[in-house]
Short mmCIF file of N, CA and C in Angstrom, two decimals:
data_model
loop_
_atom_site.label_atom_id
_atom_site.label_comp_id
_atom_site.label_asym_id
_atom_site.label_seq_id
_atom_site.Cartn_x
_atom_site.Cartn_y
_atom_site.Cartn_z
N MET V 274 119.53 115.72 95.24
CA MET V 274 119.81 115.74 96.66
C MET V 274 118.83 114.86 97.43
N ALA V 275 117.56 114.88 97.02
CA ALA V 275 116.55 114.07 97.71
C ALA V 275 116.90 112.58 97.60
N LYS V 276 117.44 112.19 96.47
CA LYS V 276 117.82 110.79 96.31
C LYS V 276 118.92 110.42 97.29
N LEU V 277 119.85 111.32 97.48
CA LEU V 277 120.93 111.09 98.41
C LEU V 277 120.41 110.95 99.84
N VAL V 278 119.49 111.82 100.22
CA VAL V 278 118.93 111.79 101.58
C VAL V 278 118.24 110.47 101.84
N LYS V 279 117.37 110.03 100.92
CA LYS V 279 116.65 108.78 101.16
C LYS V 279 117.61 107.59 101.21
N ALA V 280 118.67 107.63 100.40
CA ALA V 280 119.63 106.53 100.41
C ALA V 280 120.45 106.52 101.69
N VAL V 281 120.89 107.68 102.15
CA VAL V 281 121.71 107.74 103.36
C VAL V 281 120.92 107.22 104.57
N TYR V 282 119.74 107.76 104.78
CA TYR V 282 118.93 107.33 105.93
C TYR V 282 118.38 105.91 105.74
N GLY V 283 117.94 105.59 104.53
CA GLY V 283 117.40 104.26 104.25
C GLY V 283 118.46 103.18 104.43
N ASP V 284 119.68 103.44 103.96
CA ASP V 284 120.77 102.49 104.13
C ASP V 284 121.13 102.32 105.61
N ALA V 285 121.10 103.42 106.36
CA ALA V 285 121.41 103.35 107.79
C ALA V 285 120.40 102.46 108.51
N LEU V 286 119.12 102.65 108.21
CA LEU V 286 118.09 101.81 108.84
C LEU V 286 118.24 100.36 108.40
N PHE V 287 118.56 100.14 107.14
CA PHE V 287 118.74 98.79 106.63
C PHE V 287 119.91 98.09 107.34
N GLU V 288 121.02 98.80 107.50
CA GLU V 288 122.19 98.23 108.17
C GLU V 288 121.85 97.87 109.62
N LEU V 289 121.12 98.74 110.29
CA LEU V 289 120.67 98.46 111.66
C LEU V 289 119.80 97.20 111.69
N ALA V 290 118.87 97.11 110.76
CA ALA V 290 117.96 95.97 110.70
C ALA V 290 118.72 94.65 110.50
N VAL V 291 119.70 94.66 109.61
CA VAL V 291 120.46 93.45 109.33
C VAL V 291 121.37 93.11 110.51
N GLU V 292 122.08 94.11 111.03
CA GLU V 292 123.00 93.88 112.15
C GLU V 292 122.29 93.31 113.37
N GLU V 293 121.12 93.83 113.68
CA GLU V 293 120.40 93.41 114.88
C GLU V 293 119.36 92.33 114.60
N ASN V 294 119.38 91.79 113.39
CA ASN V 294 118.46 90.72 112.99
C ASN V 294 117.00 91.13 113.21
N LYS V 295 116.68 92.35 112.81
CA LYS V 295 115.34 92.89 112.97
C LYS V 295 114.73 93.27 111.61
N THR V 296 115.20 92.62 110.57
CA THR V 296 114.76 92.98 109.23
C THR V 296 113.25 92.87 109.07
N ASP V 297 112.68 91.73 109.47
CA ASP V 297 111.24 91.53 109.29
C ASP V 297 110.43 92.51 110.12
N ALA V 298 110.82 92.71 111.37
CA ALA V 298 110.07 93.60 112.26
C ALA V 298 110.12 95.05 111.76
N LEU V 299 111.32 95.54 111.42
CA LEU V 299 111.43 96.92 110.94
C LEU V 299 110.78 97.10 109.57
N PHE V 300 110.79 96.06 108.76
CA PHE V 300 110.12 96.08 107.47
C PHE V 300 108.62 96.31 107.66
N GLU V 301 108.00 95.53 108.55
CA GLU V 301 106.57 95.69 108.83
C GLU V 301 106.26 97.04 109.44
N GLU V 302 107.11 97.49 110.35
CA GLU V 302 106.90 98.79 110.97
C GLU V 302 107.03 99.92 109.95
N ALA V 303 108.00 99.81 109.06
CA ALA V 303 108.19 100.84 108.03
C ALA V 303 106.95 100.93 107.13
N GLN V 304 106.38 99.77 106.79
CA GLN V 304 105.17 99.77 105.97
C GLN V 304 104.02 100.44 106.71
N ALA V 305 103.88 100.15 107.99
CA ALA V 305 102.80 100.74 108.79
C ALA V 305 102.98 102.26 108.94
N VAL V 306 104.20 102.70 109.21
CA VAL V 306 104.47 104.13 109.35
C VAL V 306 104.24 104.85 108.03
N LEU V 307 104.70 104.25 106.94
CA LEU V 307 104.50 104.84 105.61
C LEU V 307 103.00 104.98 105.32
N ALA V 308 102.23 103.94 105.62
CA ALA V 308 100.78 104.00 105.42
C ALA V 308 100.17 105.11 106.27
N SER V 309 100.65 105.27 107.50
CA SER V 309 100.10 106.32 108.37
C SER V 309 100.41 107.71 107.81
N PHE V 310 101.58 107.88 107.23
CA PHE V 310 101.92 109.17 106.61
C PHE V 310 101.07 109.41 105.38
N ASN V 311 100.83 108.38 104.60
CA ASN V 311 100.02 108.53 103.38
C ASN V 311 98.55 108.82 103.71
N GLU V 312 98.09 108.32 104.83
CA GLU V 312 96.68 108.49 105.21
C GLU V 312 96.42 109.72 106.05
N ASN V 313 97.45 110.26 106.70
CA ASN V 313 97.26 111.34 107.65
C ASN V 313 97.90 112.64 107.16
N ARG V 314 97.16 113.39 106.40
CA ARG V 314 97.65 114.66 105.86
C ARG V 314 97.86 115.70 106.96
N ASP V 315 97.11 115.58 108.07
CA ASP V 315 97.27 116.54 109.16
C ASP V 315 98.65 116.44 109.80
N LEU V 316 99.18 115.23 109.89
CA LEU V 316 100.52 115.04 110.44
C LEU V 316 101.55 115.73 109.56
N ILE V 317 101.40 115.59 108.27
CA ILE V 317 102.33 116.23 107.33
C ILE V 317 102.22 117.74 107.43
N LYS V 318 101.00 118.25 107.53
CA LYS V 318 100.81 119.71 107.70
C LYS V 318 101.47 120.19 108.99
N PHE V 319 101.29 119.42 110.05
CA PHE V 319 101.89 119.76 111.34
C PHE V 319 103.41 119.83 111.23
N LEU V 320 104.01 118.81 110.63
CA LEU V 320 105.46 118.75 110.51
C LEU V 320 106.01 119.88 109.62
N ASN V 321 105.22 120.31 108.66
CA ASN V 321 105.66 121.37 107.75
C ASN V 321 105.36 122.78 108.25
N HIS V 322 104.64 122.89 109.34
CA HIS V 322 104.28 124.21 109.84
C HIS V 322 105.53 124.95 110.33
N PRO V 323 105.81 126.11 109.77
CA PRO V 323 107.06 126.82 110.10
C PRO V 323 107.10 127.41 111.51
N LYS V 324 105.95 127.63 112.13
CA LYS V 324 105.95 128.27 113.45
C LYS V 324 106.01 127.27 114.61
N ILE V 325 105.96 125.98 114.29
CA ILE V 325 106.07 124.95 115.33
C ILE V 325 107.54 124.57 115.47
N GLU V 326 108.04 124.64 116.70
CA GLU V 326 109.44 124.34 116.94
C GLU V 326 109.76 122.87 116.67
N ASN V 327 110.98 122.65 116.27
CA ASN V 327 111.43 121.30 115.92
C ASN V 327 111.31 120.34 117.11
N GLU V 328 111.57 120.82 118.30
CA GLU V 328 111.49 119.97 119.50
C GLU V 328 110.06 119.48 119.70
N LYS V 329 109.09 120.35 119.44
CA LYS V 329 107.67 119.97 119.58
C LYS V 329 107.32 118.90 118.54
N LYS V 330 107.84 119.05 117.33
CA LYS V 330 107.60 118.07 116.27
C LYS V 330 108.17 116.71 116.67
N GLN V 331 109.37 116.72 117.24
CA GLN V 331 109.99 115.47 117.68
C GLN V 331 109.17 114.82 118.77
N GLU V 332 108.69 115.64 119.70
CA GLU V 332 107.88 115.14 120.81
C GLU V 332 106.59 114.49 120.30
N VAL V 333 105.94 115.12 119.33
CA VAL V 333 104.71 114.58 118.77
C VAL V 333 104.98 113.25 118.07
N ILE V 334 106.03 113.20 117.27
CA ILE V 334 106.39 111.95 116.57
C ILE V 334 106.62 110.84 117.60
N GLU V 335 107.36 111.16 118.65
CA GLU V 335 107.63 110.16 119.68
C GLU V 335 106.35 109.69 120.34
N ASN V 336 105.48 110.63 120.70
CA ASN V 336 104.23 110.27 121.37
C ASN V 336 103.28 109.48 120.47
N VAL V 337 103.25 109.82 119.20
CA VAL V 337 102.34 109.14 118.26
C VAL V 337 102.81 107.71 117.99
N TYR V 338 104.10 107.52 117.77
CA TYR V 338 104.58 106.22 117.28
C TYR V 338 105.10 105.28 118.36
N GLU V 339 105.48 105.77 119.53
CA GLU V 339 106.08 104.89 120.53
C GLU V 339 105.15 103.77 120.99
N LYS V 340 103.84 103.97 120.85
CA LYS V 340 102.88 102.94 121.27
C LYS V 340 102.71 101.85 120.21
N PHE V 341 103.10 102.15 118.98
CA PHE V 341 102.80 101.24 117.87
C PHE V 341 104.02 100.59 117.23
N VAL V 342 105.20 101.20 117.37
CA VAL V 342 106.39 100.64 116.75
C VAL V 342 107.52 100.55 117.78
N SER V 343 108.57 99.89 117.38
CA SER V 343 109.71 99.68 118.29
C SER V 343 110.44 100.99 118.60
N LYS V 344 111.27 100.93 119.62
CA LYS V 344 112.09 102.10 119.97
C LYS V 344 113.05 102.44 118.84
N ASP V 345 113.49 101.41 118.12
CA ASP V 345 114.40 101.65 116.99
C ASP V 345 113.72 102.52 115.93
N MET V 346 112.50 102.16 115.57
CA MET V 346 111.79 102.91 114.54
C MET V 346 111.41 104.31 115.05
N THR V 347 110.94 104.38 116.28
CA THR V 347 110.57 105.68 116.85
C THR V 347 111.80 106.60 116.90
N GLY V 348 112.90 106.07 117.38
CA GLY V 348 114.14 106.85 117.44
C GLY V 348 114.61 107.29 116.07
N PHE V 349 114.45 106.43 115.10
CA PHE V 349 114.82 106.75 113.72
C PHE V 349 113.97 107.91 113.20
N LEU V 350 112.66 107.84 113.44
CA LEU V 350 111.77 108.92 112.98
C LEU V 350 112.10 110.24 113.68
N VAL V 351 112.36 110.18 114.98
CA VAL V 351 112.72 111.39 115.74
C VAL V 351 114.02 111.97 115.20
N LEU V 352 114.98 111.11 114.88
CA LEU V 352 116.24 111.58 114.29
C LEU V 352 116.00 112.32 112.98
N ILE V 353 115.18 111.74 112.13
CA ILE V 353 114.89 112.38 110.83
C ILE V 353 114.25 113.75 111.05
N VAL V 354 113.30 113.81 111.97
CA VAL V 354 112.62 115.07 112.26
C VAL V 354 113.61 116.08 112.86
N SER V 355 114.49 115.61 113.74
CA SER V 355 115.46 116.51 114.37
C SER V 355 116.41 117.14 113.34
N LYS V 356 116.63 116.43 112.25
CA LYS V 356 117.48 116.94 111.19
C LYS V 356 116.70 117.79 110.18
N GLY V 357 115.39 117.96 110.43
CA GLY V 357 114.57 118.78 109.55
C GLY V 357 114.23 118.09 108.23
N ARG V 358 114.30 116.77 108.21
CA ARG V 358 114.07 115.99 106.98
C ARG V 358 112.70 115.31 106.96
N TYR V 359 111.72 115.87 107.67
CA TYR V 359 110.42 115.23 107.78
C TYR V 359 109.73 115.07 106.44
N ASN V 360 110.00 115.95 105.47
CA ASN V 360 109.41 115.79 104.14
C ASN V 360 109.94 114.56 103.42
N ASP V 361 111.10 114.09 103.85
CA ASP V 361 111.74 112.94 103.20
C ASP V 361 111.34 111.61 103.82
N ILE V 362 110.56 111.63 104.90
CA ILE V 362 110.21 110.38 105.60
C ILE V 362 109.56 109.36 104.65
N PRO V 363 108.55 109.73 103.86
CA PRO V 363 107.96 108.71 102.95
C PRO V 363 108.98 108.15 101.96
N ALA V 364 109.83 108.98 101.40
CA ALA V 364 110.84 108.50 100.44
C ALA V 364 111.86 107.60 101.13
N ILE V 365 112.27 107.97 102.34
CA ILE V 365 113.24 107.17 103.09
C ILE V 365 112.66 105.79 103.41
N LEU V 366 111.40 105.76 103.89
CA LEU V 366 110.77 104.49 104.23
C LEU V 366 110.54 103.63 102.99
N THR V 367 110.15 104.26 101.89
CA THR V 367 109.96 103.52 100.63
C THR V 367 111.28 102.91 100.18
N TYR V 368 112.34 103.67 100.26
CA TYR V 368 113.68 103.19 99.90
C TYR V 368 114.05 101.98 100.77
N PHE V 369 113.84 102.10 102.08
CA PHE V 369 114.14 101.02 103.01
C PHE V 369 113.32 99.77 102.68
N ILE V 370 112.03 99.94 102.45
CA ILE V 370 111.14 98.82 102.13
C ILE V 370 111.62 98.12 100.86
N ASP V 371 111.96 98.90 99.83
CA ASP V 371 112.45 98.32 98.59
C ASP V 371 113.76 97.57 98.79
N LYS V 372 114.62 98.12 99.64
CA LYS V 372 115.91 97.49 99.91
C LYS V 372 115.72 96.15 100.64
N VAL V 373 114.79 96.11 101.58
CA VAL V 373 114.51 94.86 102.29
C VAL V 373 113.91 93.83 101.33
N LYS V 374 113.01 94.26 100.46
CA LYS V 374 112.43 93.33 99.47
C LYS V 374 113.53 92.73 98.61
N GLU V 375 114.46 93.55 98.17
CA GLU V 375 115.57 93.07 97.36
C GLU V 375 116.42 92.08 98.17
N TYR V 376 116.68 92.39 99.41
CA TYR V 376 117.46 91.54 100.32
C TYR V 376 116.78 90.19 100.51
N LYS V 377 115.46 90.19 100.58
CA LYS V 377 114.69 88.97 100.80
C LYS V 377 114.29 88.29 99.48
N HIS V 378 114.78 88.80 98.37
CA HIS V 378 114.50 88.27 97.02
C HIS V 378 113.00 88.28 96.71
N ILE V 379 112.35 89.39 97.07
CA ILE V 379 110.94 89.59 96.73
C ILE V 379 110.88 90.61 95.62
N GLY V 380 110.38 90.18 94.47
CA GLY V 380 110.24 91.10 93.34
C GLY V 380 108.87 91.73 93.34
N VAL V 381 108.79 92.89 92.73
CA VAL V 381 107.50 93.56 92.55
C VAL V 381 107.28 93.67 91.04
N ALA V 382 106.24 93.02 90.56
CA ALA V 382 105.94 93.02 89.13
C ALA V 382 104.65 93.80 88.88
N TYR V 383 104.73 94.75 87.95
CA TYR V 383 103.56 95.52 87.54
C TYR V 383 103.13 94.97 86.18
N VAL V 384 101.94 94.38 86.15
CA VAL V 384 101.44 93.75 84.93
C VAL V 384 100.24 94.55 84.45
N THR V 385 100.36 95.08 83.23
CA THR V 385 99.26 95.82 82.62
C THR V 385 98.75 95.00 81.44
N SER V 386 97.45 94.73 81.44
CA SER V 386 96.85 93.94 80.37
C SER V 386 95.64 94.68 79.81
N ALA V 387 95.21 94.24 78.62
CA ALA V 387 94.08 94.88 77.96
C ALA V 387 92.76 94.52 78.63
N LYS V 388 92.71 93.36 79.28
CA LYS V 388 91.49 92.95 79.97
C LYS V 388 91.86 92.21 81.26
N GLU V 389 90.87 92.00 82.09
CA GLU V 389 91.06 91.31 83.37
C GLU V 389 91.63 89.91 83.13
N LEU V 390 92.65 89.57 83.89
CA LEU V 390 93.23 88.23 83.79
C LEU V 390 92.58 87.32 84.82
N ASN V 391 92.37 86.06 84.43
CA ASN V 391 91.78 85.11 85.40
C ASN V 391 92.89 84.55 86.29
N ALA V 392 92.50 83.82 87.31
CA ALA V 392 93.45 83.29 88.31
C ALA V 392 94.50 82.40 87.66
N GLY V 393 94.11 81.59 86.70
CA GLY V 393 95.06 80.71 86.01
C GLY V 393 96.11 81.50 85.24
N GLN V 394 95.69 82.55 84.56
CA GLN V 394 96.62 83.38 83.81
C GLN V 394 97.60 84.09 84.76
N LYS V 395 97.06 84.58 85.88
CA LYS V 395 97.91 85.25 86.85
C LYS V 395 98.95 84.29 87.43
N ALA V 396 98.51 83.08 87.74
CA ALA V 396 99.43 82.08 88.29
C ALA V 396 100.51 81.72 87.27
N ALA V 397 100.13 81.61 86.00
CA ALA V 397 101.08 81.28 84.94
C ALA V 397 102.13 82.39 84.77
N ILE V 398 101.68 83.64 84.86
CA ILE V 398 102.60 84.77 84.73
C ILE V 398 103.60 84.75 85.89
N GLU V 399 103.08 84.59 87.11
CA GLU V 399 103.96 84.58 88.28
C GLU V 399 104.95 83.42 88.21
N GLU V 400 104.48 82.25 87.79
CA GLU V 400 105.37 81.08 87.68
C GLU V 400 106.47 81.34 86.67
N LYS V 401 106.13 81.94 85.54
CA LYS V 401 107.12 82.25 84.50
C LYS V 401 108.14 83.26 85.02
N LEU V 402 107.67 84.26 85.75
CA LEU V 402 108.59 85.26 86.30
C LEU V 402 109.53 84.65 87.33
N LEU V 403 109.03 83.74 88.15
CA LEU V 403 109.87 83.07 89.15
C LEU V 403 110.96 82.23 88.48
N LYS V 404 110.63 81.62 87.34
CA LYS V 404 111.60 80.79 86.63
C LYS V 404 112.65 81.62 85.91
N THR V 405 112.29 82.82 85.47
CA THR V 405 113.18 83.61 84.63
C THR V 405 113.89 84.76 85.37
N THR V 406 113.68 84.87 86.67
CA THR V 406 114.34 85.94 87.44
C THR V 406 115.02 85.33 88.66
N LYS V 407 115.73 86.17 89.39
CA LYS V 407 116.43 85.73 90.61
C LYS V 407 115.53 85.73 91.83
N TYR V 408 114.30 86.21 91.68
CA TYR V 408 113.41 86.37 92.83
C TYR V 408 112.81 85.04 93.27
N GLN V 409 112.56 84.95 94.59
CA GLN V 409 111.97 83.75 95.17
C GLN V 409 110.46 83.88 95.33
N SER V 410 109.98 85.12 95.33
CA SER V 410 108.54 85.37 95.37
C SER V 410 108.28 86.73 94.74
N PHE V 411 107.01 86.99 94.46
CA PHE V 411 106.64 88.25 93.82
C PHE V 411 105.44 88.88 94.48
N GLU V 412 105.45 90.19 94.51
CA GLU V 412 104.26 90.98 94.78
C GLU V 412 103.74 91.36 93.41
N MET V 413 102.57 90.89 93.09
CA MET V 413 102.01 91.14 91.76
C MET V 413 101.01 92.29 91.84
N LYS V 414 101.18 93.26 90.95
CA LYS V 414 100.28 94.41 90.89
C LYS V 414 99.70 94.45 89.47
N TYR V 415 98.39 94.25 89.39
CA TYR V 415 97.73 94.18 88.10
C TYR V 415 96.95 95.45 87.79
N LYS V 416 96.95 95.80 86.51
CA LYS V 416 96.24 97.00 86.05
C LYS V 416 95.68 96.69 84.67
N ILE V 417 94.55 97.28 84.36
CA ILE V 417 93.92 97.10 83.06
C ILE V 417 94.03 98.39 82.26
N ASP V 418 94.47 98.26 81.01
CA ASP V 418 94.54 99.39 80.08
C ASP V 418 94.02 98.90 78.73
N GLU V 419 92.76 99.19 78.47
CA GLU V 419 92.11 98.69 77.25
C GLU V 419 92.77 99.19 75.97
N SER V 420 93.52 100.30 76.06
CA SER V 420 94.17 100.83 74.86
C SER V 420 95.28 99.90 74.35
N LEU V 421 95.69 98.92 75.15
CA LEU V 421 96.72 97.97 74.71
C LEU V 421 96.19 97.04 73.62
N ILE V 422 94.90 96.92 73.50
CA ILE V 422 94.17 96.07 72.55
C ILE V 422 94.30 94.60 72.92
N GLY V 423 95.49 94.13 73.16
CA GLY V 423 95.76 92.75 73.55
C GLY V 423 97.18 92.66 74.06
N GLY V 424 97.57 91.50 74.55
CA GLY V 424 98.91 91.33 75.08
C GLY V 424 99.04 91.98 76.45
N MET V 425 100.29 92.23 76.86
CA MET V 425 100.51 92.84 78.16
C MET V 425 101.86 93.49 78.25
N ILE V 426 102.02 94.30 79.29
CA ILE V 426 103.29 94.94 79.61
C ILE V 426 103.64 94.52 81.03
N ILE V 427 104.86 94.01 81.22
CA ILE V 427 105.32 93.60 82.55
C ILE V 427 106.55 94.44 82.89
N ARG V 428 106.49 95.09 84.06
CA ARG V 428 107.62 95.90 84.52
C ARG V 428 108.07 95.39 85.87
N ILE V 429 109.37 95.10 85.97
CA ILE V 429 110.01 94.72 87.22
C ILE V 429 111.22 95.64 87.37
N GLY V 430 111.13 96.53 88.32
CA GLY V 430 112.21 97.52 88.49
C GLY V 430 112.33 98.38 87.25
N ASP V 431 113.52 98.41 86.65
CA ASP V 431 113.72 99.20 85.45
C ASP V 431 113.65 98.36 84.17
N ARG V 432 113.26 97.11 84.31
CA ARG V 432 113.12 96.23 83.14
C ARG V 432 111.66 96.19 82.71
N VAL V 433 111.44 96.29 81.39
CA VAL V 433 110.08 96.28 80.85
C VAL V 433 110.02 95.30 79.69
N VAL V 434 109.01 94.45 79.72
CA VAL V 434 108.72 93.57 78.60
C VAL V 434 107.35 93.98 78.07
N ASP V 435 107.33 94.47 76.83
CA ASP V 435 106.10 94.98 76.25
C ASP V 435 105.70 94.10 75.07
N SER V 436 104.69 93.29 75.26
CA SER V 436 104.20 92.43 74.19
C SER V 436 102.78 92.84 73.79
N SER V 437 102.45 94.12 74.00
CA SER V 437 101.10 94.59 73.69
C SER V 437 100.92 94.77 72.19
N ILE V 438 99.73 94.56 71.74
CA ILE V 438 99.39 94.76 70.33
C ILE V 438 99.54 96.23 69.96
N LYS V 439 99.21 97.12 70.87
CA LYS V 439 99.35 98.55 70.63
C LYS V 439 100.79 98.89 70.24
N THR V 440 101.77 98.37 70.97
CA THR V 440 103.18 98.64 70.69
C THR V 440 103.60 98.00 69.38
N LYS V 441 103.11 96.79 69.13
CA LYS V 441 103.46 96.11 67.89
C LYS V 441 102.90 96.86 66.68
N LEU V 442 101.66 97.36 66.80
CA LEU V 442 101.07 98.14 65.71
C LEU V 442 101.83 99.45 65.51
N SER V 443 102.25 100.06 66.58
CA SER V 443 103.01 101.30 66.49
C SER V 443 104.34 101.07 65.78
N GLY V 444 105.01 99.97 66.12
CA GLY V 444 106.26 99.62 65.47
C GLY V 444 106.06 99.32 63.99
N LEU V 445 105.01 98.60 63.67
CA LEU V 445 104.69 98.29 62.28
C LEU V 445 104.39 99.56 61.50
N SER V 446 103.66 100.47 62.11
CA SER V 446 103.32 101.73 61.48
C SER V 446 104.59 102.54 61.19
N SER V 447 105.52 102.55 62.11
CA SER V 447 106.79 103.27 61.91
C SER V 447 107.57 102.65 60.77
N GLU V 448 107.61 101.32 60.69
CA GLU V 448 108.31 100.65 59.61
C GLU V 448 107.68 100.97 58.26
N LEU V 449 106.35 100.98 58.20
CA LEU V 449 105.67 101.28 56.95
C LEU V 449 105.93 102.71 56.49
N LEU V 450 106.06 103.62 57.42
CA LEU V 450 106.35 105.00 57.05
C LEU V 450 107.75 105.16 56.48
N LYS V 451 108.65 104.27 56.86
CA LYS V 451 110.04 104.33 56.35
C LYS V 451 110.14 103.86 54.89
N ILE V 452 109.19 103.05 54.50
CA ILE V 452 109.22 102.50 53.15
C ILE V 452 108.90 103.61 52.17
N GLN V 453 109.77 103.80 51.20
CA GLN V 453 109.53 104.82 50.17
C GLN V 453 108.96 104.15 48.94
N LEU V 454 107.91 104.73 48.45
CA LEU V 454 107.33 104.21 47.22
C LEU V 454 108.01 104.85 46.02
N ASN V 455 108.37 104.04 45.04
CA ASN V 455 109.06 104.55 43.82
C ASN V 455 108.08 104.79 42.74
#
């Protein structure tokens, strides 16, 4: 059900953004609002408090955000709160942000390597990804996992390319266990 909620509201905001040619502005605002929710646990506690009336929650959302984001975004947040879906706001905004990235052909690549990659290696990886995918640019997210021993794992959406030595050794080990000695 949560997936449905984020898709329904996220798609509605996306359609508004495209129709009114406000994709870039609402994209930036969604990122800022999402960051504010991630950083401000008191706001989440306030919204989840059962003894605070929904109208008061809407009023607070309006007062907090109207100075920083457009009326479209403020109205959208108030609508979500009025429907009692405030717990879904981070998921809805994340869904919207991902949808805009896809619309703008911006890929997000998660690269895990055994050791720190230098600037040249990072540039080569990004260049290869640009040549082999439909994306026009990438947000690159790097992580180090020494247990990989060598090689790397690249994840873009639900696609994974695993060229780590750890995985290759694991596969080799499985194959050797299948061999029966006579």
